[in-house]
Tab-separated table of C-alpha atoms and ligand atoms in Angstrom:
chain	number	residue	atom	x	y	z
A	1	MET	CA	0.000	0.000	0.000
A	2	GLN	CA	1.426	3.301	-1.132
A	3	GLU	CA	-0.783	5.756	0.700
A	4	ALA	CA	-1.752	5.004	4.292
A	5	ILE	CA	-4.161	7.932	4.385
A	6	VAL	CA	-6.006	9.455	1.439
A	7	ALA	CA	-8.787	11.999	1.657
A	8	GLU	CA	-10.478	13.777	-1.215
A	9	GLY	CA	-12.765	16.754	-1.087
A	10	LEU	CA	-13.740	16.484	2.567
A	11	VAL	CA	-16.451	18.936	3.518
A	12	LYS	CA	-17.919	19.302	7.003
A	13	THR	CA	-20.153	22.136	8.087
A	14	PHE	CA	-21.436	23.026	11.535
A	15	GLY	CA	-24.349	25.375	10.945
A	16	SER	CA	-22.856	28.233	8.967
A	17	VAL	CA	-19.241	27.259	9.735
A	18	ARG	CA	-17.450	25.333	7.024
A	19	ALA	CA	-14.983	23.542	9.297
A	20	LEU	CA	-13.711	21.538	6.309
A	21	ASP	CA	-14.107	23.188	2.944
A	22	GLY	CA	-12.844	20.609	0.477
A	23	VAL	CA	-9.761	19.116	2.102
A	24	ASP	CA	-7.480	16.755	0.181
A	25	VAL	CA	-4.856	14.887	2.145
A	26	SER	CA	-2.505	12.058	1.292
A	27	VAL	CA	0.087	10.435	3.499
A	28	PRO	CA	2.473	7.839	2.041
A	29	THR	CA	2.976	4.787	4.241
A	30	GLY	CA	5.725	5.255	6.801
A	31	THR	CA	5.792	9.038	6.607
A	32	VAL	CA	4.612	11.907	8.786
A	33	LEU	CA	2.211	14.555	7.584
A	34	GLY	CA	2.025	17.697	9.668
A	35	LEU	CA	-1.344	19.450	9.482
A	36	LEU	CA	-0.319	22.930	10.436
A	37	GLY	CA	-2.758	25.684	11.154
A	38	PRO	CA	-4.054	28.194	13.661
A	39	ASN	CA	-6.776	27.601	16.178
A	40	GLY	CA	-10.101	26.971	14.424
A	41	ALA	CA	-8.505	26.039	11.081
A	42	GLY	CA	-10.273	22.674	10.971
A	43	LYS	CA	-7.491	20.364	12.136
A	44	THR	CA	-9.462	18.497	14.789
A	45	THR	CA	-12.472	18.152	12.486
A	46	CYS	CA	-10.195	16.603	9.862
A	47	VAL	CA	-8.746	14.158	12.392
A	48	ARG	CA	-12.230	13.263	13.640
A	49	VAL	CA	-13.413	12.501	10.104
A	50	LEU	CA	-10.337	10.399	9.317
A	51	THR	CA	-10.703	8.452	12.559
A	52	THR	CA	-14.438	7.759	11.915
A	53	LEU	CA	-15.614	9.851	14.874
A	54	LEU	CA	-17.410	12.249	12.557
A	55	LYS	CA	-19.106	11.760	9.179
A	56	PRO	CA	-18.178	14.250	6.463
A	57	ASP	CA	-20.976	16.006	4.542
A	58	SER	CA	-19.190	15.014	1.365
A	59	GLY	CA	-15.864	13.704	0.143
A	60	ARG	CA	-14.185	10.373	0.739
A	61	ALA	CA	-11.330	9.036	2.808
A	62	VAL	CA	-9.414	5.777	2.916
A	63	VAL	CA	-7.285	4.994	5.963
A	64	ALA	CA	-5.037	1.942	6.150
A	65	GLY	CA	-6.796	0.636	3.056
A	66	HIS	CA	-10.334	0.974	4.479
A	67	ASP	CA	-13.017	3.463	3.566
A	68	VAL	CA	-13.962	5.519	6.638
A	69	LEU	CA	-17.659	5.585	5.680
A	70	LYS	CA	-18.052	2.035	4.371
A	71	ASN	CA	-15.768	0.181	6.793
A	72	PRO	CA	-15.357	2.268	9.940
A	73	ASN	CA	-14.687	-0.746	12.159
A	74	GLU	CA	-11.762	-1.887	10.030
A	75	VAL	CA	-10.378	1.646	10.114
A	76	ARG	CA	-10.683	1.768	13.903
A	77	ARG	CA	-8.815	-1.511	14.237
A	78	SER	CA	-5.892	-0.123	12.236
A	79	ILE	CA	-5.394	3.238	13.913
A	80	GLY	CA	-4.362	4.878	17.127
A	81	LEU	CA	-5.598	8.291	18.193
A	82	SER	CA	-4.404	10.656	20.826
A	83	GLY	CA	-5.434	14.182	21.401
A	84	GLN	CA	-8.058	16.547	22.561
A	85	PHE	CA	-10.637	13.856	23.255
A	86	ALA	CA	-8.530	11.800	25.615
A	87	ALA	CA	-10.083	8.679	27.037
A	88	VAL	CA	-8.144	8.623	30.282
A	89	ASP	CA	-10.138	7.438	33.304
A	90	GLU	CA	-9.542	9.995	36.051
A	91	TYR	CA	-10.123	7.581	38.904
A	92	LEU	CA	-7.747	4.887	37.742
A	93	THR	CA	-4.007	5.184	38.222
A	94	GLY	CA	-1.742	5.753	35.214
A	95	ARG	CA	-0.704	2.111	35.318
A	96	GLU	CA	-4.299	0.871	35.542
A	97	ASN	CA	-5.308	3.060	32.636
A	98	LEU	CA	-2.622	1.596	30.408
A	99	ARG	CA	-3.347	-1.985	31.490
A	100	MET	CA	-7.018	-1.452	30.798
A	101	VAL	CA	-6.287	-0.275	27.275
A	102	GLY	CA	-4.025	-3.291	26.728
A	103	GLU	CA	-6.762	-5.668	27.871
A	104	LEU	CA	-9.247	-3.825	25.675
A	105	TYR	CA	-6.975	-4.684	22.760
A	106	GLN	CA	-6.895	-8.275	24.013
A	107	LEU	CA	-3.325	-8.443	25.191
A	108	SER	CA	-2.836	-11.109	27.859
A	109	GLY	CA	-2.772	-9.806	31.439
A	110	ARG	CA	0.978	-10.317	31.528
A	111	ASP	CA	1.630	-8.529	28.237
A	112	ALA	CA	-0.672	-5.673	29.222
A	113	LYS	CA	1.242	-5.242	32.469
A	114	ARG	CA	4.620	-5.349	30.727
A	115	ARG	CA	3.515	-2.854	28.089
A	116	ALA	CA	2.146	-0.526	30.779
A	117	ASP	CA	5.476	-0.607	32.620
A	118	GLU	CA	7.422	0.081	29.432
A	119	LEU	CA	5.252	3.044	28.507
A	120	LEU	CA	5.296	4.538	32.015
A	121	ALA	CA	9.080	4.477	31.899
A	122	GLN	CA	9.241	5.819	28.336
A	123	PHE	CA	6.939	8.724	29.179
A	124	ASP	CA	8.625	9.586	32.440
A	125	LEU	CA	5.606	8.529	34.467
A	126	ALA	CA	7.118	5.613	36.376
A	127	ASP	CA	7.064	7.458	39.704
A	128	ALA	CA	3.500	8.652	39.210
A	129	GLY	CA	2.269	5.331	37.835
A	130	ASP	CA	0.353	4.330	40.944
A	131	ARG	CA	-1.395	7.637	41.534
A	132	PRO	CA	-4.897	8.306	40.191
A	133	ALA	CA	-4.793	10.182	36.898
A	134	LYS	CA	-6.884	12.986	38.387
A	135	THR	CA	-3.862	14.033	40.469
A	136	TYR	CA	-1.716	14.469	37.329
A	137	SER	CA	-0.654	17.833	35.946
A	138	GLY	CA	-1.716	18.815	32.440
A	139	GLY	CA	1.577	17.695	30.979
A	140	MET	CA	1.434	14.327	32.736
A	141	ARG	CA	-2.086	13.723	31.460
A	142	ARG	CA	-0.973	14.560	27.967
A	143	ARG	CA	1.794	12.004	28.227
A	144	LEU	CA	-0.538	9.374	29.672
A	145	ASP	CA	-2.973	10.013	26.833
A	146	LEU	CA	-0.210	9.523	24.268
A	147	ALA	CA	1.033	6.412	26.049
A	148	ALA	CA	-2.516	5.003	25.965
A	149	ALA	CA	-2.606	5.515	22.204
A	150	LEU	CA	0.608	3.505	21.908
A	151	VAL	CA	-0.278	0.454	24.004
A	152	VAL	CA	-0.617	-1.539	20.819
A	153	SER	CA	1.372	-0.257	17.845
A	154	PRO	CA	-1.149	0.574	15.172
A	155	PRO	CA	0.160	1.015	11.617
A	156	VAL	CA	-1.473	4.448	11.368
A	157	MET	CA	-1.445	7.009	14.161
A	158	PHE	CA	-3.247	10.315	14.570
A	159	MET	CA	-2.053	12.867	17.086
A	160	ASP	CA	-4.085	16.002	17.547
A	161	GLU	CA	-1.847	18.752	18.882
A	162	PRO	CA	0.229	16.364	20.981
A	163	THR	CA	2.384	19.058	22.511
A	164	THR	CA	0.150	22.126	22.717
A	165	GLY	CA	0.540	23.703	26.126
A	166	LEU	CA	3.516	21.563	27.142
A	167	ASP	CA	6.626	23.215	28.464
A	168	PRO	CA	9.697	23.033	26.196
A	169	ARG	CA	11.269	20.142	28.106
A	170	ASN	CA	8.188	17.951	27.853
A	171	ARG	CA	7.739	18.916	24.229
A	172	MET	CA	11.238	17.777	23.335
A	173	ALA	CA	10.709	14.526	25.226
A	174	LEU	CA	7.558	13.897	23.226
A	175	TRP	CA	9.324	14.724	19.982
A	176	ARG	CA	11.853	12.008	20.740
A	177	VAL	CA	9.118	9.469	21.446
A	178	ILE	CA	7.339	10.410	18.234
A	179	GLU	CA	10.556	10.158	16.223
A	180	GLU	CA	11.171	6.689	17.611
A	181	LEU	CA	7.661	5.621	16.730
A	182	VAL	CA	8.057	6.851	13.179
A	183	SER	CA	11.449	5.207	12.743
A	184	ASP	CA	9.654	1.922	13.475
A	185	GLY	CA	7.541	2.456	10.351
A	186	THR	CA	4.352	3.978	11.763
A	187	THR	CA	2.479	6.373	9.497
A	188	LEU	CA	1.555	9.498	11.394
A	189	LEU	CA	-0.785	12.391	10.827
A	190	LEU	CA	-0.022	15.043	13.359
A	191	THR	CA	-1.738	18.371	13.847
A	192	THR	CA	0.070	21.299	15.318
A	193	GLN	CA	-0.014	25.036	15.793
A	194	TYR	CA	3.751	25.051	16.227
A	195	LEU	CA	5.664	25.770	13.077
A	196	GLU	CA	8.913	24.451	14.450
A	197	GLU	CA	7.171	21.228	15.444
A	198	ALA	CA	6.006	20.524	11.894
A	199	ASP	CA	9.467	21.453	10.673
A	200	HIS	CA	11.061	19.075	13.150
A	201	LEU	CA	8.769	16.039	12.864
A	202	ALA	CA	6.994	16.049	9.522
A	203	HIS	CA	8.231	14.863	6.135
A	204	ASP	CA	5.464	16.796	4.522
A	205	ILE	CA	3.394	19.726	5.703
A	206	ALA	CA	-0.123	20.783	4.772
A	207	VAL	CA	-0.933	24.305	5.881
A	208	VAL	CA	-4.624	24.598	6.795
A	209	ASP	CA	-6.645	27.759	7.190
A	210	HIS	CA	-10.444	28.135	7.267
A	211	GLY	CA	-11.010	24.485	6.367
A	212	LYS	CA	-8.795	24.558	3.294
A	213	VAL	CA	-5.293	23.294	2.573
A	214	ILE	CA	-3.632	26.494	1.417
A	215	ALA	CA	-0.171	25.045	0.829
A	216	ARG	CA	1.532	21.705	0.768
A	217	GLY	CA	5.160	20.686	0.655
A	218	THR	CA	8.248	19.894	2.653
A	219	ALA	CA	9.444	22.468	5.163
A	220	ASP	CA	12.125	23.467	2.656
A	221	GLU	CA	9.657	23.800	-0.204
A	222	LEU	CA	7.385	25.955	1.916
A	223	LYS	CA	10.296	28.101	2.976
A	224	ALA	CA	11.268	28.510	-0.663
A	225	LYS	CA	7.854	30.046	-1.312
A	226	VAL	CA	8.924	33.156	0.540
A	227	GLY	CA	12.156	33.289	-1.396
A	228	GLY	CA	15.551	33.411	0.253
A	229	GLU	CA	16.315	36.297	2.529
A	230	ARG	CA	13.791	38.788	3.780
A	231	VAL	CA	13.924	42.175	5.278
A	232	GLU	CA	11.651	42.557	8.261
A	233	VAL	CA	10.714	45.986	9.541
A	234	VAL	CA	8.691	46.951	12.594
A	235	VAL	CA	7.421	50.481	12.097
A	236	HIS	CA	7.115	52.573	15.246
A	237	ASP	CA	4.101	54.553	14.165
A	238	GLN	CA	0.930	52.751	13.011
A	239	GLU	CA	0.084	55.732	10.752
A	240	ARG	CA	3.254	55.281	8.706
A	241	LEU	CA	2.647	51.575	8.085
A	242	THR	CA	0.994	52.017	4.681
A	243	GLU	CA	3.689	54.353	3.434
A	244	ALA	CA	6.425	52.050	4.673
A	245	THR	CA	4.709	49.066	3.043
A	246	GLU	CA	4.532	50.828	-0.321
A	247	MET	CA	8.136	51.892	-0.015
A	248	LEU	CA	9.308	48.354	0.843
A	249	ALA	CA	7.342	46.908	-2.074
A	250	GLY	CA	9.813	48.777	-4.279
A	251	PHE	CA	12.697	46.818	-2.794
A	252	GLY	CA	10.926	43.442	-2.734
A	253	LYS	CA	11.147	40.386	-4.953
A	254	GLY	CA	7.805	38.859	-4.037
A	255	GLU	CA	4.665	39.230	-2.012
A	256	LEU	CA	4.825	41.309	1.139
A	257	GLY	CA	3.554	40.124	4.496
A	258	VAL	CA	2.018	42.690	6.807
A	259	VAL	CA	0.935	42.043	10.382
A	260	LYS	CA	-0.932	45.214	11.190
A	261	LEU	CA	-1.239	44.876	14.940
A	262	GLN	CA	2.475	44.257	15.269
A	263	ARG	CA	3.249	46.974	12.682
A	264	ARG	CA	5.485	44.381	11.060
A	265	ILE	CA	6.299	44.253	7.354
A	266	THR	CA	8.152	41.350	5.791
A	267	VAL	CA	9.479	41.528	2.272
A	268	PRO	CA	11.461	38.924	0.300
A	269	VAL	CA	14.628	40.474	-1.081
A	270	ILE	CA	17.694	39.711	-3.110
A	271	GLY	CA	20.846	41.553	-2.232
A	272	GLY	CA	21.197	41.028	1.492
A	273	ALA	CA	23.168	43.462	3.613
A	274	LYS	CA	23.664	46.037	0.873
A	275	LEU	CA	19.941	46.236	0.295
A	276	LEU	CA	19.276	46.449	4.020
A	277	ALA	CA	21.475	49.533	4.191
A	278	GLU	CA	19.510	51.093	1.319
A	279	VAL	CA	16.209	50.352	3.063
A	280	ILE	CA	17.450	52.000	6.243
A	281	ARG	CA	18.614	55.085	4.355
A	282	GLU	CA	15.291	55.388	2.553
A	283	LEU	CA	13.258	54.996	5.763
A	284	ASP	CA	15.475	57.590	7.384
A	285	ALA	CA	15.075	59.998	4.461
A	286	ARG	CA	11.295	59.773	4.804
A	287	GLY	CA	11.474	60.176	8.566
A	288	ILE	CA	9.766	56.828	9.212
A	289	GLU	CA	10.788	55.739	12.694
A	290	ILE	CA	11.353	52.004	13.230
A	291	ASP	CA	11.347	49.763	16.311
A	292	ASP	CA	13.196	46.903	14.660
A	293	ILE	CA	14.756	45.981	11.357
A	294	GLY	CA	16.701	42.964	10.239
A	295	LEU	CA	17.685	40.572	7.526
A	296	ARG	CA	16.065	37.214	8.295
A	297	ARG	CA	16.327	33.675	7.018
A	298	PRO	CA	12.894	32.283	6.205
A	299	THR	CA	11.012	30.277	8.812
A	300	LEU	CA	7.725	28.468	8.474
A	301	ASP	CA	6.135	31.365	10.296
A	302	ASP	CA	7.012	33.590	7.380
A	303	VAL	CA	5.431	31.089	5.043
A	304	PHE	CA	2.227	31.402	7.002
A	305	ILE	CA	2.294	35.158	6.904
A	306	THR	CA	2.997	35.130	3.190
A	307	LEU	CA	0.190	32.667	2.518
A	308	THR	CA	-2.514	34.071	4.741
A	309	GLY	CA	-1.549	37.629	5.544
A	310	HIS	CA	-1.599	36.818	9.237
A	311	ALA	CA	0.655	35.050	11.685
A	312	ALA	CA	-0.119	31.518	12.801
A	313	GLU	CA	-1.945	32.128	16.050
A	314	THR	CA	-1.430	29.627	18.819
A	315	GLU	CA	-3.812	29.095	21.694
A	316	ASP	CA	-1.955	31.451	23.939
A	317	GLY	CA	-1.668	34.016	21.185
A	318	ASN	CA	2.067	33.645	20.569
A	319	ALA	CA	2.990	32.838	17.030
A	320	GLY	CA	4.922	29.600	17.355
A	321	GLY	CA	5.860	30.492	20.916
A	322	GLU	CA	7.022	28.162	23.624
A	323	GLY	CA	4.555	26.401	25.885
A	324	ASP	CA	3.242	28.233	28.891
A	325	ASP	CA	2.280	26.896	32.233
A	326	GLU	CA	0.744	23.545	31.445
A	327	GLU	CA	-2.442	23.756	33.477
A	328	GLN	CA	-3.315	27.173	32.233
A	329	SER	CA	-2.757	26.399	28.578
A	330	GLU	CA	-4.791	23.265	28.743
A	331	ALA	CA	-7.693	25.085	30.307
A	332	ALA	CA	-7.643	27.581	27.429
A	333	PRO	CA	-10.600	27.406	25.050
A	334	GLN	CA	-10.022	25.285	21.966
A	335	ARG	CA	-12.527	26.948	19.703
A	336	GLY	CA	-12.911	30.203	17.854
A	337	ARG	CA	-10.274	32.352	16.289
A	338	GLY	CA	-10.885	35.590	18.040
A	339	LYS	CA	-7.215	36.480	18.085
A	340	ALA	CA	-6.547	36.013	14.395
A	341	VAL	CA	-5.523	39.201	12.656
A	342	LYS	CA	-7.153	39.531	9.250
A	343	HIS	CA	-6.531	42.173	6.629
B	1	ADP	N1	-18.977	20.207	17.126
B	1	ADP	C1	-18.907	21.442	16.614
B	1	ADP	N2	-19.994	22.231	16.585
B	1	ADP	C2	-19.919	23.472	16.043
B	1	ADP	N3	-18.819	24.007	15.511
B	1	ADP	C3	-17.693	23.271	15.519
B	1	ADP	C4	-17.682	21.958	16.070
B	1	ADP	N4	-16.437	21.460	15.922
B	1	ADP	C5	-15.711	22.427	15.335
B	1	ADP	N5	-16.460	23.514	15.068
B	1	ADP	C6	-16.007	24.731	14.393
B	1	ADP	O1	-15.323	24.354	13.222
B	1	ADP	C7	-14.156	25.131	13.020
B	1	ADP	C8	-12.939	24.247	12.994
B	1	ADP	O2	-12.747	23.712	14.291
B	1	ADP	P1	-11.609	22.660	14.634
B	1	ADP	O3	-11.637	21.552	13.637
B	1	ADP	O4	-11.778	22.287	16.059
B	1	ADP	O5	-10.298	23.539	14.407
B	1	ADP	P2	-8.816	23.328	14.983
B	1	ADP	O6	-8.710	21.940	15.522
B	1	ADP	O7	-7.919	23.588	13.815
B	1	ADP	O8	-8.633	24.355	16.049
B	1	ADP	C9	-14.139	26.157	14.136
B	1	ADP	O9	-14.726	27.336	13.676
B	1	ADP	C10	-14.995	25.505	15.208
B	1	ADP	O10	-15.593	26.483	16.024
B	2	MG	MG1	-8.133	21.300	17.385
């Protein structure tokens, strides 16, 4: 089987919201697809359709060789899911939770126990293994949830924002676990709001916004979309933003990105340091005051700005920022895109 996951033209509406607006996805067996997008982009809806938890209004999807509408049970037997709809039992201990999942998948009592021990150790939960899950911190729950999804090794895994809200240390630990899983041949579809996470883990990235895939490619291909170097300017005075944008367009070699609220203009350039000096002179001549200016290598964040005109908003409002306090982030609302800056 070449493609472990194929979806064509998925549409899902909730009232007037088109959560999925014609999504095509394909994931070759043994590879990782990163579904990258801001809060409310449609990532979870896509995962729920592909894992048979939700029926699409139209479109088709085949996962691990089975049609999600015609053969949902076969799909369910071939996949693992972890994410925002965690099935951790609060009153059981971490160890009991994992053993229960193992027995659910018909491992023998002994194998279920051994697998639980392995996973507790792998996810740094050995010490907490005999405490009820309800005493766990947000990060510990997240790890238990992931561990539960890995009790049996399904050929196709879905992870919905596995590291959102985790602190950097826990995020790195999870990245290592995920890398190990993938090196064993698992196909993975992972959703994330973190650009550097998709860059780090995914072979291929699909950028999602408003229920549509707006770009697809490797991290390098996406970076190439914004050209090589860019000049980034933060204008001091909101009123001079338009003038500065028009001026910078004259120096640019591609589409400009403007984040109004941050008064930030990004423009792909050729010519590097020499050009930067010219830009500074020109801004100075016009009396446009700046808070920051620099020559930057492209990041995936820039790709997002170029593609959508706004930064990729994370739950806590930082574009691609590091995780905050775990509990707080996990209590943050998952829905709506009130913070997105549109132009
Ligand atoms: N069960 C639901 N009922 C109503 N609206 C929903 C439901 N699930 C998702 N939505 C809406 O669909 C859009 C996409 O949501 P979602 O797939 O959760 O995005 P993401 O996971 O990328 O944050 C959002 O506007 C969200 O409010
Ligand atoms: Mg989601």
